PDB file of C-alpha atoms in Angstrom:
ATOM      1  CA  MET A   1     -26.760  29.210 -53.461  1.00 71.00           C
ATOM      2  CA  GLY A   2     -25.496  30.744 -56.706  1.00 76.00           C
ATOM      3  CA  ASN A   3     -24.522  27.309 -58.067  1.00 88.00           C
ATOM      4  CA  LEU A   4     -27.996  25.936 -57.356  1.00 88.00           C
ATOM      5  CA  PHE A   5     -29.613  28.856 -59.179  1.00 87.00           C
ATOM      6  CA  GLY A   6     -27.290  28.346 -62.177  1.00 87.00           C
ATOM      7  CA  ILE A   7     -28.079  24.627 -62.328  1.00 90.00           C
ATOM      8  CA  LEU A   8     -31.807  25.397 -62.150  1.00 90.00           C
ATOM      9  CA  ILE A   9     -31.540  27.861 -65.064  1.00 90.00           C
ATOM     10  CA  ILE A  10     -29.563  25.376 -67.187  1.00 91.00           C
ATOM     11  CA  ALA A  11     -32.045  22.592 -66.405  1.00 90.00           C
ATOM     12  CA  THR A  12     -34.988  24.850 -67.361  1.00 87.00           C
ATOM     13  CA  ILE A  13     -33.356  25.840 -70.653  1.00 88.00           C
ATOM     14  CA  GLY A  14     -32.603  22.181 -71.398  1.00 89.00           C
ATOM     15  CA  PHE A  15     -36.198  21.185 -70.648  1.00 86.00           C
ATOM     16  CA  LEU A  16     -37.599  23.928 -72.909  1.00 84.00           C
ATOM     17  CA  PHE A  17     -35.245  22.909 -75.732  1.00 86.00           C
ATOM     18  CA  TRP A  18     -36.270  19.254 -75.354  1.00 89.00           C
ATOM     19  CA  GLN A  19     -39.986  20.173 -75.395  1.00 86.00           C
ATOM     20  CA  GLN A  20     -39.483  22.312 -78.490  1.00 88.00           C
ATOM     21  CA  ARG A  21     -37.749  19.428 -80.286  1.00 91.00           C
ATOM     22  CA  ARG A  22     -40.577  17.037 -79.352  1.00 93.00           C
ATOM     23  CA  GLN A  23     -43.154  19.536 -80.573  1.00 92.00           C
ATOM     24  CA  THR A  24     -41.310  19.975 -83.886  1.00 93.00           C
ATOM     25  CA  GLU A  25     -41.012  16.222 -84.447  1.00 94.00           C
ATOM     26  CA  LEU A  26     -44.709  15.688 -83.695  1.00 95.00           C
ATOM     27  CA  ALA A  27     -45.724  18.563 -85.977  1.00 95.00           C
ATOM     28  CA  GLN A  28     -43.685  17.139 -88.846  1.00 95.00           C
ATOM     29  CA  TYR A  29     -45.295  13.729 -88.301  1.00 96.00           C
ATOM     30  CA  TYR A  30     -48.818  15.217 -88.266  1.00 95.00           C
ATOM     31  CA  ILE A  31     -48.169  17.200 -91.445  1.00 95.00           C
ATOM     32  CA  GLU A  32     -46.655  14.217 -93.264  1.00 94.00           C
ATOM     33  CA  GLN A  33     -49.607  12.022 -92.281  1.00 95.00           C
ATOM     34  CA  ARG A  34     -52.195  14.606 -93.357  1.00 93.00           C
ATOM     35  CA  CYS A  35     -50.472  15.095 -96.722  1.00 92.00           C
ATOM     36  CA  LYS A  36     -50.201  11.327 -97.221  1.00 92.00           C
ATOM     37  CA  ASN A  37     -53.875  10.773 -96.373  1.00 92.00           C
ATOM     38  CA  MET A  38     -54.948  13.485 -98.808  1.00 90.00           C
ATOM     39  CA  GLY A  39     -52.615  12.350-101.600  1.00 89.00           C
ATOM     40  CA  LEU A  40     -50.447  15.471-101.397  1.00 91.00           C
ATOM     41  CA  GLN A  41     -46.696  15.836-101.652  1.00 92.00           C
ATOM     42  CA  MET A  42     -45.051  17.714 -98.772  1.00 93.00           C
ATOM     43  CA  ILE A  43     -42.280  19.943-100.119  1.00 94.00           C
ATOM     44  CA  SER A  44     -40.925  21.870 -97.137  1.00 94.00           C
ATOM     45  CA  PHE A  45     -41.509  22.394 -93.439  1.00 93.00           C
ATOM     46  CA  ALA A  46     -40.455  25.211 -91.101  1.00 94.00           C
ATOM     47  CA  ARG A  47     -41.101  26.398 -87.580  1.00 92.00           C
ATOM     48  CA  GLY A  48     -42.715  29.835 -87.472  1.00 88.00           C
ATOM     49  CA  GLU A  49     -44.160  32.033 -84.780  1.00 87.00           C
ATOM     50  CA  GLN A  50     -43.907  30.983 -81.128  1.00 87.00           C
ATOM     51  CA  LYS A  51     -45.843  32.376 -78.162  1.00 84.00           C
ATOM     52  CA  LEU A  52     -46.580  31.478 -74.565  1.00 81.00           C
ATOM     53  CA  LYS A  53     -50.295  32.331 -74.880  1.00 76.00           C
ATOM     54  CA  ASP A  54     -52.832  31.416 -77.534  1.00 72.00           C
ATOM     55  CA  HIS A  55     -55.350  33.813 -79.073  1.00 71.00           C
ATOM     56  CA  HIS A  56     -57.832  33.012 -76.260  1.00 76.00           C
ATOM     57  CA  GLY A  57     -55.295  34.128 -73.636  1.00 79.00           C
ATOM     58  CA  GLU A  58     -54.664  30.602 -72.307  1.00 80.00           C
ATOM     59  CA  TRP A  59     -51.126  29.754 -71.211  1.00 82.00           C
ATOM     60  CA  GLY A  60     -49.214  27.081 -73.088  1.00 78.00           C
ATOM     61  CA  TRP A  61     -46.334  26.871 -75.538  1.00 81.00           C
ATOM     62  CA  ARG A  62     -47.909  27.640 -78.933  1.00 89.00           C
ATOM     63  CA  THR A  63     -45.990  27.264 -82.177  1.00 92.00           C
ATOM     64  CA  VAL A  64     -47.099  27.689 -85.773  1.00 93.00           C
ATOM     65  CA  PHE A  65     -45.438  25.392 -88.308  1.00 95.00           C
ATOM     66  CA  VAL A  66     -45.572  26.448 -91.952  1.00 96.00           C
ATOM     67  CA  PHE A  67     -45.316  23.895 -94.739  1.00 96.00           C
ATOM     68  CA  GLU A  68     -45.490  23.818 -98.515  1.00 95.00           C
ATOM     69  CA  PHE A  69     -47.223  21.081-100.460  1.00 94.00           C
ATOM     70  CA  SER A  70     -48.215  20.213-103.989  1.00 92.00           C
ATOM     71  CA  ALA A  71     -51.180  18.313-105.318  1.00 88.00           C
ATOM     72  CA  ASP A  72     -50.008  17.904-108.892  1.00 86.00           C
ATOM     73  CA  GLY A  73     -46.227  18.387-108.722  1.00 83.00           C
ATOM     74  CA  ILE A  74     -46.432  21.775-110.460  1.00 85.00           C
ATOM     75  CA  ASP A  75     -48.366  24.176-108.237  1.00 89.00           C
ATOM     76  CA  VAL A  76     -47.138  24.884-104.711  1.00 92.00           C
ATOM     77  CA  TYR A  77     -49.413  25.849-101.824  1.00 94.00           C
ATOM     78  CA  GLN A  78     -48.662  26.912 -98.275  1.00 95.00           C
ATOM     79  CA  GLY A  79     -50.519  25.618 -95.220  1.00 95.00           C
ATOM     80  CA  TYR A  80     -49.865  25.716 -91.521  1.00 94.00           C
ATOM     81  CA  LEU A  81     -50.308  23.710 -88.381  1.00 95.00           C
ATOM     82  CA  GLU A  82     -50.716  25.301 -84.973  1.00 92.00           C
ATOM     83  CA  MET A  83     -49.446  23.218 -82.075  1.00 92.00           C
ATOM     84  CA  LYS A  84     -50.361  23.980 -78.482  1.00 89.00           C
ATOM     85  CA  ARG A  85     -48.033  22.170 -76.143  1.00 86.00           C
ATOM     86  CA  LEU A  86     -47.706  18.724 -77.762  1.00 88.00           C
ATOM     87  CA  ARG A  87     -51.110  18.655 -79.484  1.00 90.00           C
ATOM     88  CA  ALA A  88     -52.223  19.835 -82.897  1.00 90.00           C
ATOM     89  CA  SER A  89     -54.807  22.533 -82.235  1.00 87.00           C
ATOM     90  CA  TYR A  90     -55.452  23.872 -85.759  1.00 89.00           C
ATOM     91  CA  PHE A  91     -54.594  22.577 -89.219  1.00 93.00           C
ATOM     92  CA  TYR A  92     -55.024  24.812 -92.272  1.00 93.00           C
ATOM     93  CA  LEU A  93     -54.834  23.706 -95.896  1.00 92.00           C
ATOM     94  CA  PRO A  94     -55.786  26.342 -98.478  1.00 91.00           C
ATOM     95  CA  PRO A  95     -58.026  25.481-101.421  1.00 88.00           C
ATOM     96  CA  HIS A  96     -55.877  23.732-103.996  1.00 86.00           C
ATOM     97  CA  ARG A  97     -56.196  22.152-107.389  1.00 81.00           C
ATOM     98  CA  ILE A  98     -56.944  18.441-107.441  1.00 80.00           C
ATOM     99  CA  PRO A  99     -55.249  16.726-110.391  1.00 71.00           C
ATOM    100  CA  GLU A 100     -57.386  14.826-112.847  1.00 71.00           C
ATOM    101  CA  SER A 101     -56.847  11.114-112.470  1.00 63.00           C
ATOM    102  CA  GLY A 102     -58.234  10.152-115.876  1.00 47.00           C
ATOM    103  CA  ASN A 103     -60.199   7.277-114.334  1.00 48.00           C
ATOM    104  CA  TYR A 104     -63.893   7.949-114.831  1.00 43.00           C
TER     105      TYR A 104
END
């Protein structure tokens, strides 16, 4: 009985690690695509706060991913993406300077 319980714990830990990796890979993809679509340069990406409930009290693995980006290559801004389970639930980009293109 003890061996079965140990195997169950190891399998649960492995599953949670695998889900966390999938969530991180999806978050990085979403952030890269959003930056690309908006003409921004992604500088860095990091996993932040993690909780089992969201701010509405609903259950689900919630992780905030923080990233830095630049619009002009000089100024750096920080945004974040909130993932709930394997879906992007909230994307925040702060107001940032848009470089002049010179094409009028």
